[in-house]
JSON list of C-alpha atoms in Angstrom, two decimals:
[
{"chain": "A", "resi": 7, "resn": "MET", "atom": "CA", "xyz": [159.10, 248.25, 3.57]},
{"chain": "A", "resi": 8, "resn": "LEU", "atom": "CA", "xyz": [156.87, 247.16, 0.77]},
{"chain": "A", "resi": 9, "resn": "LYS", "atom": "CA", "xyz": [157.24, 250.46, -0.79]},
{"chain": "A", "resi": 10, "resn": "GLU", "atom": "CA", "xyz": [161.08, 250.32, -0.69]},
{"chain": "A", "resi": 11, "resn": "PHE", "atom": "CA", "xyz": [161.17, 246.64, -2.24]},
{"chain": "A", "resi": 12, "resn": "LYS", "atom": "CA", "xyz": [158.83, 247.88, -4.97]},
{"chain": "A", "resi": 13, "resn": "GLU", "atom": "CA", "xyz": [161.27, 250.79, -5.54]},
{"chain": "A", "resi": 14, "resn": "PHE", "atom": "CA", "xyz": [164.11, 248.43, -5.39]},
{"chain": "A", "resi": 15, "resn": "ALA", "atom": "CA", "xyz": [162.66, 245.83, -7.51]},
{"chain": "A", "resi": 16, "resn": "LEU", "atom": "CA", "xyz": [161.29, 248.14, -10.33]},
{"chain": "A", "resi": 17, "resn": "ARG", "atom": "CA", "xyz": [164.51, 250.11, -10.66]},
{"chain": "A", "resi": 18, "resn": "GLY", "atom": "CA", "xyz": [165.86, 250.11, -14.32]},
{"chain": "A", "resi": 19, "resn": "ASN", "atom": "CA", "xyz": [169.21, 248.22, -13.10]},
{"chain": "A", "resi": 20, "resn": "VAL", "atom": "CA", "xyz": [167.31, 245.43, -11.53]},
{"chain": "A", "resi": 21, "resn": "VAL", "atom": "CA", "xyz": [165.29, 244.66, -14.53]},
{"chain": "A", "resi": 22, "resn": "ASP", "atom": "CA", "xyz": [168.08, 245.11, -16.84]},
{"chain": "A", "resi": 23, "resn": "LEU", "atom": "CA", "xyz": [170.10, 242.63, -14.70]},
{"chain": "A", "resi": 24, "resn": "ALA", "atom": "CA", "xyz": [167.15, 240.16, -15.00]},
{"chain": "A", "resi": 25, "resn": "VAL", "atom": "CA", "xyz": [167.06, 240.41, -18.51]},
{"chain": "A", "resi": 26, "resn": "ALA", "atom": "CA", "xyz": [170.51, 239.96, -18.94]},
{"chain": "A", "resi": 27, "resn": "VAL", "atom": "CA", "xyz": [170.59, 236.67, -16.52]},
{"chain": "A", "resi": 28, "resn": "VAL", "atom": "CA", "xyz": [167.52, 235.36, -18.67]},
{"chain": "A", "resi": 29, "resn": "ILE", "atom": "CA", "xyz": [169.52, 236.10, -21.96]},
{"chain": "A", "resi": 30, "resn": "GLY", "atom": "CA", "xyz": [172.70, 234.66, -20.60]},
{"chain": "A", "resi": 31, "resn": "SER", "atom": "CA", "xyz": [171.16, 231.32, -19.66]},
{"chain": "A", "resi": 32, "resn": "ALA", "atom": "CA", "xyz": [169.50, 231.03, -22.87]},
{"chain": "A", "resi": 33, "resn": "PHE", "atom": "CA", "xyz": [172.77, 231.98, -24.67]},
{"chain": "A", "resi": 34, "resn": "SER", "atom": "CA", "xyz": [174.62, 229.35, -22.34]},
{"chain": "A", "resi": 35, "resn": "ALA", "atom": "CA", "xyz": [172.21, 226.66, -23.85]},
{"chain": "A", "resi": 36, "resn": "ILE", "atom": "CA", "xyz": [173.31, 227.80, -27.32]},
{"chain": "A", "resi": 37, "resn": "THR", "atom": "CA", "xyz": [177.00, 227.84, -26.73]},
{"chain": "A", "resi": 38, "resn": "THR", "atom": "CA", "xyz": [176.64, 224.35, -24.92]},
{"chain": "A", "resi": 39, "resn": "SER", "atom": "CA", "xyz": [175.08, 222.76, -28.08]},
{"chain": "A", "resi": 40, "resn": "LEU", "atom": "CA", "xyz": [177.64, 224.28, -30.26]},
{"chain": "A", "resi": 41, "resn": "VAL", "atom": "CA", "xyz": [180.41, 222.75, -28.23]},
{"chain": "A", "resi": 42, "resn": "ASN", "atom": "CA", "xyz": [178.60, 219.50, -27.51]},
{"chain": "A", "resi": 43, "resn": "ASP", "atom": "CA", "xyz": [176.87, 218.83, -30.66]},
{"chain": "A", "resi": 44, "resn": "ILE", "atom": "CA", "xyz": [179.29, 220.42, -33.37]},
{"chain": "A", "resi": 45, "resn": "ILE", "atom": "CA", "xyz": [182.87, 221.19, -32.19]},
{"chain": "A", "resi": 46, "resn": "MET", "atom": "CA", "xyz": [183.22, 218.07, -29.77]},
{"chain": "A", "resi": 47, "resn": "PRO", "atom": "CA", "xyz": [182.62, 215.73, -32.56]},
{"chain": "A", "resi": 48, "resn": "LEU", "atom": "CA", "xyz": [184.93, 217.30, -34.76]},
{"chain": "A", "resi": 49, "resn": "ILE", "atom": "CA", "xyz": [187.58, 216.85, -32.21]},
{"chain": "A", "resi": 50, "resn": "GLY", "atom": "CA", "xyz": [186.44, 213.36, -31.49]},
{"chain": "A", "resi": 51, "resn": "ILE", "atom": "CA", "xyz": [187.57, 212.95, -35.25]},
{"chain": "A", "resi": 52, "resn": "ILE", "atom": "CA", "xyz": [190.89, 214.49, -34.81]},
{"chain": "A", "resi": 53, "resn": "THR", "atom": "CA", "xyz": [191.67, 212.49, -31.46]},
{"chain": "A", "resi": 54, "resn": "GLY", "atom": "CA", "xyz": [190.45, 209.28, -33.01]},
{"chain": "A", "resi": 55, "resn": "GLY", "atom": "CA", "xyz": [187.35, 209.46, -31.03]},
{"chain": "A", "resi": 56, "resn": "HIS", "atom": "CA", "xyz": [188.73, 209.53, -27.56]},
{"chain": "A", "resi": 57, "resn": "ASP", "atom": "CA", "xyz": [186.30, 210.53, -24.93]},
{"chain": "A", "resi": 58, "resn": "PHE", "atom": "CA", "xyz": [188.19, 212.05, -21.75]},
{"chain": "A", "resi": 59, "resn": "SER", "atom": "CA", "xyz": [184.93, 211.52, -19.54]},
{"chain": "A", "resi": 60, "resn": "GLY", "atom": "CA", "xyz": [185.64, 207.91, -18.95]},
{"chain": "A", "resi": 61, "resn": "LEU", "atom": "CA", "xyz": [189.04, 208.20, -17.33]},
{"chain": "A", "resi": 62, "resn": "GLN", "atom": "CA", "xyz": [189.03, 207.26, -13.89]},
{"chain": "A", "resi": 63, "resn": "PHE", "atom": "CA", "xyz": [190.89, 205.71, -10.99]},
{"chain": "A", "resi": 64, "resn": "THR", "atom": "CA", "xyz": [189.83, 204.15, -7.52]},
{"chain": "A", "resi": 65, "resn": "VAL", "atom": "CA", "xyz": [191.30, 204.93, -4.30]},
{"chain": "A", "resi": 66, "resn": "GLY", "atom": "CA", "xyz": [189.80, 202.73, -1.74]},
{"chain": "A", "resi": 67, "resn": "SER", "atom": "CA", "xyz": [186.14, 202.87, -2.34]},
{"chain": "A", "resi": 68, "resn": "ALA", "atom": "CA", "xyz": [186.19, 206.18, -3.90]},
{"chain": "A", "resi": 69, "resn": "VAL", "atom": "CA", "xyz": [186.14, 206.63, -7.61]},
{"chain": "A", "resi": 70, "resn": "VAL", "atom": "CA", "xyz": [188.18, 209.62, -8.88]},
{"chain": "A", "resi": 71, "resn": "LYS", "atom": "CA", "xyz": [186.70, 210.65, -12.22]},
{"chain": "A", "resi": 72, "resn": "TYR", "atom": "CA", "xyz": [189.35, 212.88, -13.57]},
{"chain": "A", "resi": 73, "resn": "GLY", "atom": "CA", "xyz": [188.47, 212.17, -17.11]},
{"chain": "A", "resi": 74, "resn": "ALA", "atom": "CA", "xyz": [185.19, 214.34, -16.41]},
{"chain": "A", "resi": 75, "resn": "PHE", "atom": "CA", "xyz": [187.10, 217.03, -15.10]},
{"chain": "A", "resi": 76, "resn": "ILE", "atom": "CA", "xyz": [189.37, 217.30, -18.15]},
{"chain": "A", "resi": 77, "resn": "GLN", "atom": "CA", "xyz": [186.32, 217.13, -20.23]},
{"chain": "A", "resi": 78, "resn": "THR", "atom": "CA", "xyz": [184.70, 219.77, -18.26]},
{"chain": "A", "resi": 79, "resn": "VAL", "atom": "CA", "xyz": [187.94, 222.08, -18.73]},
{"chain": "A", "resi": 80, "resn": "ILE", "atom": "CA", "xyz": [188.09, 221.38, -22.52]},
{"chain": "A", "resi": 81, "resn": "ASN", "atom": "CA", "xyz": [184.30, 222.42, -22.66]},
{"chain": "A", "resi": 82, "resn": "PHE", "atom": "CA", "xyz": [184.97, 225.53, -20.72]},
{"chain": "A", "resi": 83, "resn": "PHE", "atom": "CA", "xyz": [187.83, 226.55, -23.23]},
{"chain": "A", "resi": 84, "resn": "LEU", "atom": "CA", "xyz": [185.75, 225.71, -26.32]},
{"chain": "A", "resi": 85, "resn": "ILE", "atom": "CA", "xyz": [182.79, 227.64, -24.85]},
{"chain": "A", "resi": 86, "resn": "ALA", "atom": "CA", "xyz": [185.01, 230.62, -24.09]},
{"chain": "A", "resi": 87, "resn": "LEU", "atom": "CA", "xyz": [186.43, 230.64, -27.58]},
{"chain": "A", "resi": 88, "resn": "ALA", "atom": "CA", "xyz": [182.92, 230.20, -29.33]},
{"chain": "A", "resi": 89, "resn": "LEU", "atom": "CA", "xyz": [181.76, 233.20, -27.17]},
{"chain": "A", "resi": 90, "resn": "PHE", "atom": "CA", "xyz": [184.60, 235.15, -28.14]},
{"chain": "A", "resi": 91, "resn": "MET", "atom": "CA", "xyz": [184.17, 234.69, -31.67]},
{"chain": "A", "resi": 92, "resn": "VAL", "atom": "CA", "xyz": [180.33, 235.49, -31.46]},
{"chain": "A", "resi": 93, "resn": "VAL", "atom": "CA", "xyz": [181.25, 238.85, -29.75]},
{"chain": "A", "resi": 94, "resn": "LYS", "atom": "CA", "xyz": [184.06, 239.30, -32.42]},
{"chain": "A", "resi": 95, "resn": "VAL", "atom": "CA", "xyz": [181.44, 239.09, -35.06]},
{"chain": "A", "resi": 96, "resn": "MET", "atom": "CA", "xyz": [178.81, 241.15, -33.41]},
{"chain": "A", "resi": 97, "resn": "ASN", "atom": "CA", "xyz": [181.44, 243.95, -32.85]},
{"chain": "A", "resi": 98, "resn": "LYS", "atom": "CA", "xyz": [182.18, 243.87, -36.29]},
{"chain": "A", "resi": 99, "resn": "LEU", "atom": "CA", "xyz": [178.55, 243.76, -37.32]},
{"chain": "A", "resi": 100, "resn": "LYS", "atom": "CA", "xyz": [177.98, 246.80, -34.92]},
{"chain": "A", "resi": 101, "resn": "ARG", "atom": "CA", "xyz": [177.52, 249.69, -36.83]},
{"chain": "A", "resi": 102, "resn": "LYS", "atom": "CA", "xyz": [180.03, 252.52, -35.91]},
{"chain": "A", "resi": 103, "resn": "GLN", "atom": "CA", "xyz": [178.35, 255.48, -34.45]},
{"chain": "A", "resi": 104, "resn": "PRO", "atom": "CA", "xyz": [178.82, 258.56, -36.46]},
{"chain": "A", "resi": 105, "resn": "GLN", "atom": "CA", "xyz": [180.63, 261.10, -34.53]},
{"chain": "A", "resi": 106, "resn": "THR", "atom": "CA", "xyz": [178.99, 264.12, -34.40]},
{"chain": "A", "resi": 107, "resn": "GLU", "atom": "CA", "xyz": [181.12, 267.11, -35.10]},
{"chain": "A", "resi": 108, "resn": "GLU", "atom": "CA", "xyz": [180.30, 270.26, -32.80]},
{"chain": "A", "resi": 109, "resn": "VAL", "atom": "CA", "xyz": [179.44, 273.21, -34.95]},
{"chain": "A", "resi": 110, "resn": "VAL", "atom": "CA", "xyz": [181.39, 276.37, -33.47]},
{"chain": "A", "resi": 111, "resn": "GLN", "atom": "CA", "xyz": [179.45, 279.37, -34.44]},
{"chain": "A", "resi": 112, "resn": "LYS", "atom": "CA", "xyz": [181.68, 282.27, -34.93]},
{"chain": "A", "resi": 113, "resn": "LEU", "atom": "CA", "xyz": [180.66, 285.22, -33.07]},
{"chain": "A", "resi": 114, "resn": "SER", "atom": "CA", "xyz": [180.11, 288.54, -34.46]},
{"chain": "A", "resi": 115, "resn": "VAL", "atom": "CA", "xyz": [182.17, 291.70, -33.74]},
{"chain": "A", "resi": 116, "resn": "GLU", "atom": "CA", "xyz": [179.45, 293.00, -31.50]},
{"chain": "A", "resi": 117, "resn": "GLN", "atom": "CA", "xyz": [178.61, 289.76, -29.83]},
{"chain": "A", "resi": 118, "resn": "GLU", "atom": "CA", "xyz": [182.28, 289.29, -28.96]},
{"chain": "A", "resi": 119, "resn": "LEU", "atom": "CA", "xyz": [182.31, 292.86, -27.28]},
{"chain": "A", "resi": 120, "resn": "LEU", "atom": "CA", "xyz": [179.21, 292.02, -25.57]},
{"chain": "A", "resi": 121, "resn": "THR", "atom": "CA", "xyz": [180.76, 288.80, -24.03]},
{"chain": "A", "resi": 122, "resn": "GLU", "atom": "CA", "xyz": [183.98, 290.66, -22.80]},
{"chain": "A", "resi": 123, "resn": "ILE", "atom": "CA", "xyz": [181.72, 293.38, -21.29]},
{"chain": "A", "resi": 124, "resn": "ARG", "atom": "CA", "xyz": [179.75, 290.61, -19.61]},
{"chain": "A", "resi": 125, "resn": "ASP", "atom": "CA", "xyz": [182.81, 288.85, -18.36]},
{"chain": "A", "resi": 126, "resn": "LEU", "atom": "CA", "xyz": [184.42, 292.06, -16.95]},
{"chain": "A", "resi": 127, "resn": "LEU", "atom": "CA", "xyz": [181.03, 292.92, -15.21]},
{"chain": "A", "resi": 128, "resn": "LYS", "atom": "CA", "xyz": [180.83, 289.56, -13.58]},
{"chain": "A", "resi": 129, "resn": "ASN", "atom": "CA", "xyz": [184.46, 289.78, -12.36]},
{"chain": "A", "resi": 130, "resn": "GLU", "atom": "CA", "xyz": [184.10, 293.34, -10.89]},
{"chain": "A", "resi": 131, "resn": "GLY", "atom": "CA", "xyz": [181.09, 292.05, -9.13]},
{"chain": "A", "resi": 132, "resn": "LYS", "atom": "CA", "xyz": [183.19, 289.14, -7.76]},
{"chain": "A", "resi": 133, "resn": "MET", "atom": "CA", "xyz": [185.84, 291.47, -6.44]},
{"chain": "A", "resi": 134, "resn": "LYS", "atom": "CA", "xyz": [183.47, 293.81, -4.81]},
{"chain": "A", "resi": 135, "resn": "ASP", "atom": "CA", "xyz": [181.94, 290.83, -2.94]},
{"chain": "A", "resi": 136, "resn": "GLN", "atom": "CA", "xyz": [185.32, 289.71, -1.83]},
{"chain": "A", "resi": 137, "resn": "THR", "atom": "CA", "xyz": [185.90, 293.26, -0.19]}
]
């Protein structure tokens, strides 16, 4: 069982996934900072400094903080937009892979004839096997 676990854990896919999760969490911190520290203050200037997170109402003894939900939704869309822009820039910066052209070698007359003879012999052998 330990051997199976070792094979599973050290498989390329699992290691790649682990690296992706770590990089993803680090990138999440960057995008969250971008939204909270750069974009949201600019939106605050446009909206007159209004912060949605303070909006709430009380039902009985429960406090419903719908403003925090609105703020979270806005943050999500801004993070998604920032991520989209980063990916778009990365795709533009990514060098296009040069397309390799297949080199088709023209066969000489002798090579073409030998190829035809080989194919005929193969077909003749297959026909004998069927009978």
